[in-house]
Coordinates of C-alpha atoms in Angstrom, one line a residue:
X1 CA -223.4 128.1 -68.6
X2 CA -224.0 124.9 -66.7
X3 CA -222.0 122.0 -67.8
X4 CA -221.6 118.8 -66.0
X5 CA -218.3 117.1 -65.9
X6 CA -218.2 114.4 -68.2
X7 CA -215.1 112.3 -66.9
X8 CA -212.9 111.7 -63.4
X9 CA -209.3 111.9 -63.5
X10 CA -207.5 110.9 -60.5
X11 CA -204.3 112.6 -59.4
X12 CA -202.0 109.8 -57.7
X13 CA -198.6 109.6 -56.3
X14 CA -196.1 109.9 -53.5
X15 CA -196.8 112.2 -50.5
X16 CA -195.8 115.5 -51.1
X17 CA -194.9 115.3 -54.9
X18 CA -197.4 118.0 -55.9
X19 CA -200.7 116.5 -56.5
X20 CA -202.8 119.3 -54.7
X21 CA -200.5 121.9 -56.0
X22 CA -201.2 120.9 -59.6
X23 CA -204.8 120.6 -59.0
X24 CA -204.5 124.4 -57.9
X25 CA -202.4 125.2 -61.0
X26 CA -205.3 123.7 -63.4
X27 CA -208.5 124.6 -61.5
X28 CA -207.5 127.6 -59.2
X29 CA -208.8 125.4 -56.3
X30 CA -206.8 124.2 -53.3
X31 CA -208.3 121.1 -52.4
X32 CA -207.0 120.6 -48.9
X33 CA -209.8 122.2 -46.9
X34 CA -210.2 120.0 -43.7
X35 CA -208.5 121.6 -40.7
X36 CA -206.3 118.8 -40.1
X37 CA -204.9 118.6 -43.7
X38 CA -204.4 122.4 -43.5
X39 CA -202.4 121.8 -40.2
X40 CA -200.1 118.8 -41.5
X41 CA -199.7 120.0 -45.0
X42 CA -200.9 116.7 -46.6
X43 CA -204.1 115.5 -48.3
X44 CA -206.2 113.2 -45.8
X45 CA -209.4 112.9 -47.4
X46 CA -210.4 112.8 -51.3
X47 CA -210.4 116.2 -52.9
X48 CA -212.2 117.3 -55.7
X49 CA -212.1 120.3 -58.3
X50 CA -214.1 120.7 -61.5
X51 CA -212.3 122.5 -64.3
X52 CA -213.2 123.4 -67.8
X53 CA -210.4 122.8 -70.5
X54 CA -210.6 125.4 -73.1
X55 CA -208.7 126.1 -76.6
X56 CA -207.8 129.3 -78.2
X57 CA -208.9 129.2 -82.0
X58 CA -206.1 131.6 -83.0
X59 CA -202.9 130.1 -81.2
X60 CA -201.1 127.0 -82.4
X61 CA -200.7 124.1 -80.2
X62 CA -199.9 123.5 -77.5
X63 CA -200.1 127.0 -76.4
X64 CA -203.7 127.0 -77.3
X65 CA -204.8 125.0 -74.4
X66 CA -205.7 126.6 -71.3
X67 CA -208.4 126.8 -68.6
X68 CA -209.0 130.6 -68.9
X69 CA -211.9 132.4 -70.7
X70 CA -209.3 134.8 -72.5
X71 CA -206.2 133.4 -74.1
X72 CA -202.9 134.6 -72.3
X73 CA -201.1 134.7 -75.5
X74 CA -203.2 136.7 -78.1
X75 CA -206.1 138.0 -76.0
X76 CA -209.0 136.2 -77.8
X77 CA -211.9 134.4 -76.4
X78 CA -211.5 130.6 -75.9
X79 CA -213.8 128.0 -76.5
X80 CA -215.0 125.1 -74.3
X81 CA -213.7 121.4 -74.9
X82 CA -214.9 119.6 -72.0
X83 CA -215.4 119.6 -68.3
X84 CA -213.4 117.3 -66.2
X85 CA -213.3 116.4 -62.4
X86 CA -210.2 115.9 -60.9
X87 CA -209.8 113.6 -57.8
X88 CA -207.0 114.4 -55.6
X89 CA -206.0 111.3 -53.6
X90 CA -203.7 111.3 -50.6
X91 CA -200.3 110.0 -51.2
X92 CA -199.4 109.1 -47.5
X93 CA -198.8 105.4 -46.9
X94 CA -201.3 105.2 -44.0
X95 CA -204.2 106.5 -46.4
X96 CA -204.0 103.9 -49.0
X97 CA -207.7 102.8 -48.6
X98 CA -208.9 106.4 -49.2
X99 CA -206.8 106.2 -52.5
X100 CA -208.0 102.8 -53.5
X101 CA -211.9 104.2 -52.9
X102 CA -210.9 107.2 -55.0
X103 CA -209.7 104.9 -57.8
X104 CA -212.8 103.0 -58.2
X105 CA -214.3 106.3 -59.6
X106 CA -211.5 107.2 -61.8
X107 CA -211.6 106.9 -65.6
X108 CA -208.0 107.8 -66.1
X109 CA -205.0 109.0 -64.0
X110 CA -202.2 111.5 -63.7
X111 CA -199.2 109.9 -61.9
X112 CA -197.2 112.7 -60.4
X113 CA -193.7 112.1 -59.6
X114 CA -191.3 114.9 -58.1
X115 CA -187.9 115.0 -60.0
X116 CA -186.1 116.1 -57.1
X117 CA -186.4 112.5 -55.4
X118 CA -185.5 109.3 -56.7
X119 CA -188.0 107.1 -58.6
X120 CA -189.5 105.3 -57.7
X121 CA -190.7 106.3 -54.1
X122 CA -192.7 103.6 -52.0
X123 CA -196.0 105.2 -52.6
X124 CA -195.3 106.1 -56.3
X125 CA -194.9 102.4 -56.8
X126 CA -198.0 101.4 -54.6
X127 CA -200.3 103.8 -56.4
X128 CA -199.4 102.8 -59.9
X129 CA -199.9 99.0 -58.8
X130 CA -203.2 100.2 -57.6
X131 CA -204.2 101.6 -60.8
X132 CA -203.3 98.3 -62.3
X133 CA -205.3 96.4 -59.7
X134 CA -208.6 98.6 -60.2
X135 CA -208.3 98.7 -64.1
X136 CA -207.5 102.1 -64.7
X137 CA -205.8 102.0 -68.2
X138 CA -205.5 105.6 -69.2
X139 CA -202.4 106.9 -67.4
X140 CA -200.2 110.2 -68.1
X141 CA -196.9 110.5 -66.1
X142 CA -196.2 114.1 -64.8
X143 CA -192.6 115.0 -63.8
X144 CA -193.0 117.7 -61.2
X145 CA -190.7 120.2 -59.6
X146 CA -188.3 120.3 -62.7
X147 CA -188.0 124.3 -61.6
X148 CA -186.1 123.0 -58.7
X149 CA -183.6 120.5 -60.2
X150 CA -180.7 120.9 -62.5
X151 CA -180.8 119.7 -66.2
X152 CA -178.7 117.0 -65.4
X153 CA -181.0 115.8 -62.4
X154 CA -184.1 116.5 -64.7
X155 CA -182.5 114.1 -67.5
X156 CA -181.7 111.5 -64.8
X157 CA -185.0 111.7 -63.2
X158 CA -186.8 111.2 -66.9
X159 CA -184.7 107.9 -67.4
X160 CA -185.5 106.8 -63.7
X161 CA -189.2 107.2 -64.8
X162 CA -189.1 105.5 -67.9
X163 CA -187.3 102.4 -66.4
X164 CA -189.8 102.3 -63.6
X165 CA -193.1 102.1 -65.8
X166 CA -191.8 99.3 -67.9
X167 CA -194.4 96.6 -67.8
X168 CA -197.3 98.5 -66.1
X169 CA -200.4 100.4 -67.4
X170 CA -198.0 103.2 -67.8
X171 CA -195.5 101.8 -69.8
X172 CA -196.5 103.8 -73.2
X173 CA -198.0 106.9 -71.1
X174 CA -196.2 110.2 -72.1
X175 CA -193.9 111.7 -69.4
X176 CA -194.6 115.4 -69.1
X177 CA -192.1 117.6 -67.6
X178 CA -193.8 120.5 -65.4
X179 CA -193.7 123.0 -62.6
X180 CA -197.0 122.9 -60.7
X181 CA -195.7 125.7 -58.7
X182 CA -194.7 128.0 -61.5
X183 CA -197.5 127.0 -63.9
X184 CA -194.9 125.6 -66.7
X185 CA -196.2 123.4 -69.4
X186 CA -199.5 123.1 -67.8
X187 CA -201.0 123.7 -71.8
X188 CA -198.9 120.7 -72.7
X189 CA -200.5 118.5 -69.9
X190 CA -204.1 119.6 -71.0
X191 CA -203.2 118.8 -74.4
X192 CA -202.1 115.3 -73.5
X193 CA -205.2 114.7 -71.3
X194 CA -207.6 115.5 -74.0
X195 CA -205.5 113.3 -76.4
X196 CA -204.7 110.4 -74.2
X197 CA -207.8 110.3 -71.6
X198 CA -210.9 109.8 -73.6
X199 CA -214.4 110.2 -72.0
X200 CA -215.8 106.8 -71.8
X201 CA -219.2 105.5 -73.2
X202 CA -221.8 105.8 -70.7
X203 CA -224.8 103.6 -69.7
X204 CA -227.5 106.2 -69.9
X205 CA -230.5 103.9 -70.4
X206 CA -229.5 101.7 -67.5
X207 CA -231.1 102.2 -63.8
X208 CA -229.2 104.9 -62.1
X209 CA -226.3 103.6 -59.8
X210 CA -223.9 105.8 -57.8
X211 CA -220.6 105.3 -56.1
X212 CA -221.0 107.3 -52.6
X213 CA -217.3 108.6 -51.8
X214 CA -218.2 111.2 -49.4
X215 CA -221.3 112.1 -47.4
X216 CA -222.0 115.4 -45.2
X217 CA -224.0 117.3 -42.6
X218 CA -224.4 120.7 -44.1
X219 CA -225.9 122.3 -41.1
X220 CA -224.1 124.6 -38.8
X221 CA -224.3 124.2 -35.1
X222 CA -227.4 126.2 -33.7
X223 CA -229.5 125.7 -36.8
X224 CA -233.2 126.1 -36.0
X225 CA -235.2 123.0 -36.6
X226 CA -237.2 124.4 -39.5
X227 CA -234.1 125.2 -41.2
X228 CA -232.3 122.1 -41.1
X229 CA -231.3 120.4 -44.4
X230 CA -231.1 116.6 -45.1
X231 CA -228.2 114.8 -45.8
X232 CA -225.9 115.2 -48.6
X233 CA -223.9 112.4 -50.6
X234 CA -221.1 113.1 -52.7
X235 CA -219.8 110.6 -55.5
X236 CA -220.0 109.9 -59.1
X237 CA -222.9 108.6 -61.0
X238 CA -221.6 105.3 -63.4
X239 CA -224.8 104.6 -65.1
X240 CA -228.3 106.1 -65.6
X241 CA -229.6 109.4 -64.8
X242 CA -230.8 111.3 -61.6
X243 CA -233.5 113.9 -61.4
X244 CA -234.9 116.2 -58.6
X245 CA -238.0 114.3 -56.9
X246 CA -236.4 111.0 -58.0
X247 CA -236.7 108.3 -55.2
X248 CA -233.5 106.8 -53.9
X249 CA -232.1 103.7 -52.2
X250 CA -228.8 103.5 -50.3
X251 CA -227.3 100.3 -49.7
X252 CA -225.8 98.7 -47.4
X253 CA -227.7 101.4 -45.5
X254 CA -227.5 101.3 -41.4
X255 CA -227.3 98.8 -38.9
X256 CA -230.4 97.9 -36.8
X257 CA -230.5 95.7 -33.7
X258 CA -233.8 93.8 -32.9
X259 CA -234.3 91.4 -30.4
X260 CA -230.5 90.7 -29.8
X261 CA -230.2 90.1 -33.6
X262 CA -228.1 92.7 -35.8
X263 CA -229.3 93.3 -39.3
X264 CA -228.5 95.9 -42.1
X265 CA -231.1 97.7 -43.9
X266 CA -231.0 100.0 -46.9
X267 CA -232.1 103.6 -46.7
X268 CA -234.7 105.2 -49.1
X269 CA -235.3 108.8 -49.6
X270 CA -236.2 111.5 -52.0
X271 CA -233.7 113.5 -54.0
X272 CA -234.2 117.3 -53.4
X273 CA -231.3 118.7 -54.7
X274 CA -228.6 118.0 -57.2
X275 CA -225.1 119.8 -57.4
X276 CA -222.2 119.8 -60.0
X277 CA -219.4 122.2 -60.1
X278 CA -221.1 124.2 -57.2
X279 CA -223.9 124.7 -59.4
X280 CA -227.8 123.5 -58.9
X281 CA -229.1 121.6 -61.7
X282 CA -232.3 119.4 -62.2
X283 CA -230.8 116.6 -63.8
X284 CA -227.4 114.8 -63.8
X285 CA -225.9 112.3 -66.1
X286 CA -222.9 109.6 -65.6
X287 CA -219.4 111.0 -65.2
X288 CA -218.0 114.0 -63.2
X289 CA -218.4 114.4 -59.4
X290 CA -222.0 115.3 -58.1
X291 CA -223.6 116.2 -54.8
X292 CA -226.9 114.7 -54.0
X293 CA -229.1 116.5 -51.4
X294 CA -231.8 114.2 -49.8
X295 CA -234.4 114.2 -46.9
X296 CA -232.4 111.8 -44.8
X297 CA -231.4 112.6 -41.4
X298 CA -228.4 114.5 -41.5
X299 CA -227.0 112.4 -38.7
X300 CA -226.8 109.5 -41.2
X301 CA -224.7 111.0 -43.4
X302 CA -222.4 113.2 -41.1
X303 CA -218.7 112.7 -41.2
X304 CA -218.6 110.4 -44.4
X305 CA -220.9 107.9 -42.6
X306 CA -222.5 106.7 -45.9
X307 CA -219.0 106.6 -47.9
X308 CA -218.7 103.3 -49.5
X309 CA -222.3 102.7 -50.2
X310 CA -224.3 102.4 -53.4
X311 CA -227.0 104.6 -54.3
X312 CA -229.7 104.2 -57.1
X313 CA -233.1 103.5 -58.3
X314 CA -234.8 101.6 -55.6
X315 CA -235.0 97.7 -56.4
X316 CA -232.3 97.6 -58.8
X317 CA -229.0 97.7 -56.7
X318 CA -226.9 94.8 -56.1
X319 CA -227.4 92.4 -53.1
X320 CA -226.0 93.1 -49.6
X321 CA -223.1 90.8 -49.0
X322 CA -221.9 89.7 -45.5
X323 CA -219.5 87.0 -47.4
X324 CA -218.3 85.8 -51.0
X325 CA -216.0 83.8 -53.0
X326 CA -213.5 85.3 -55.0
X327 CA -210.9 84.2 -57.7
X328 CA -207.6 85.8 -56.7
X329 CA -204.6 87.4 -58.8
X330 CA -201.8 88.2 -56.5
X331 CA -198.6 90.4 -57.2
X332 CA -195.6 88.9 -57.2
X333 CA -194.2 91.2 -54.6
X334 CA -195.4 93.5 -51.7
X335 CA -195.2 97.1 -53.0
X336 CA -195.4 100.3 -50.9
X337 CA -192.1 99.5 -48.7
X338 CA -188.3 99.9 -49.5
X339 CA -187.6 96.1 -49.1
X340 CA -190.2 94.5 -51.2
X341 CA -190.8 91.1 -49.8
X342 CA -192.5 88.2 -51.9
X343 CA -196.2 88.0 -51.7
X344 CA -197.0 84.7 -50.0
X345 CA -200.3 82.9 -50.8
X346 CA -203.6 83.8 -49.0
X347 CA -204.0 81.5 -45.8
X348 CA -207.2 80.6 -44.0
X349 CA -208.1 82.7 -41.0
X350 CA -206.0 85.6 -42.1
X351 CA -207.5 89.4 -42.4
X352 CA -207.6 91.3 -45.5
X353 CA -208.4 94.7 -46.4
X354 CA -210.9 94.6 -48.9
X355 CA -211.8 97.7 -51.3
X356 CA -214.9 97.2 -53.5
X357 CA -216.1 100.5 -55.6
X358 CA -215.6 103.2 -53.0
X359 CA -216.3 100.8 -49.9
X360 CA -213.4 99.7 -47.6
X361 CA -213.9 96.8 -45.1
X362 CA -212.1 93.9 -43.4
X363 CA -212.5 90.5 -44.5
X364 CA -211.7 87.2 -42.5
X365 CA -210.4 84.4 -44.9
X366 CA -212.6 81.3 -44.0
X367 CA -211.3 79.1 -46.6
X368 CA -208.1 79.5 -48.9
X369 CA -207.5 77.4 -52.0
X370 CA -204.9 77.7 -54.8
X371 CA -206.2 81.0 -56.5
X372 CA -209.8 81.2 -54.6
X373 CA -211.0 82.4 -51.2
X374 CA -213.9 82.6 -49.2
X375 CA -214.1 85.8 -46.9
X376 CA -216.5 86.9 -44.3
X377 CA -216.8 90.7 -44.0
X378 CA -216.7 92.8 -40.9
X379 CA -218.7 95.2 -42.6
X380 CA -221.2 94.3 -45.5
X381 CA -220.9 95.8 -48.9
X382 CA -223.3 96.2 -51.9
X383 CA -221.7 94.4 -54.7
X384 CA -222.2 91.9 -57.5
X385 CA -220.7 88.9 -59.2
X386 CA -217.9 89.7 -61.7
X387 CA -216.9 92.8 -59.5
X388 CA -213.2 93.5 -59.0
X389 CA -212.0 93.9 -55.5
X390 CA -208.5 95.2 -54.3
X391 CA -206.8 93.2 -51.8
X392 CA -204.4 94.5 -48.8
X393 CA -202.6 92.6 -46.2
X394 CA -201.3 93.7 -42.9
X395 CA -197.3 94.1 -43.3
X396 CA -195.8 95.3 -40.4
X397 CA -197.7 98.4 -39.0
X398 CA -199.3 99.0 -42.6
X399 CA -201.9 97.7 -44.9
X400 CA -200.1 96.9 -48.0
X401 CA -201.6 96.1 -51.7
X402 CA -201.1 92.5 -52.6
X403 CA -203.5 91.7 -55.6
X404 CA -207.1 91.9 -56.6
X405 CA -210.2 89.4 -56.6
X406 CA -213.1 88.9 -59.1
X407 CA -216.1 88.1 -56.9
X408 CA -217.6 84.6 -58.1

């Protein structure tokens, strides 16, 4: 049965707190597949896994919630509740831009906090602030690794978490103790996700628009010319529908130099393949993570070269922006470091890392006022008035989240 995922849920938190292991416990998929991820034992790129939540009609809650076709408790068949795409974000401090790109396509999030370390760790706080900045409201907190701590430490950790989430988007969130390694309390987590993170209302009747989070060249080295497949994009459709044979436009596209001038021009192609949950389909709706096969030269899509782009129905996409004015809202303190400094006002001529949708670029502040800033971008973006952008500043050797802006 081909069912498209209807919602994207992020797994966020500090490095090595068990996000990828939890994805594996839920889906059976280990999302760290890149060679460097395997070697270093951490997530570097966004990982994806599609999971079907199911329910046994005979067993009581929460034991009735599962991802298995057959109930582990009574052996009866289970019924489908909904299909969910999980976005596994890297937790290392150097990969904050990747996490922010993933947050742009999240409808809700699971904040993973390990019970064997004091809370909050630097990126636990930074990721939670990022969810606030991006505007992700539906959050569930998972207290992981309870199998390797004492009862007293588990209670102490729980109280640390309760204190930490006060005043944030996770203040009213349930805190669920689990062991992702042992699969303990996964049924309760599924029940809470079903109750707390609802599928948002989708704008199906609007022109198709997709945030591109990954792009690939799927051809193997030495492939014969007649066997070469076009470039593939991965991401999430935020509105409208896409069908096989549709024309598609991608912005900001590619950089072209002519007569000493550099210009950015959008790409256009035709959809020749649609993929969801490793299955080929003829049409996709908003929600969930999808793959879009095109007739583009695969050299244009290899190594995530189109990630951060916006794709959709030709002539309907927002403009390509090389500069814009934004209304800014800054955090009180710089998060992500042990010694939290006050966030100073934005200054003219300083560099900011700017995340818009799944795009990451550097902006030079050409003019800064009290709560407004004009920025000129190193790489252009496809965005529109009213869109929210995440702002990070260089603090020491790292980019640190300092607030957000609204494009005017």
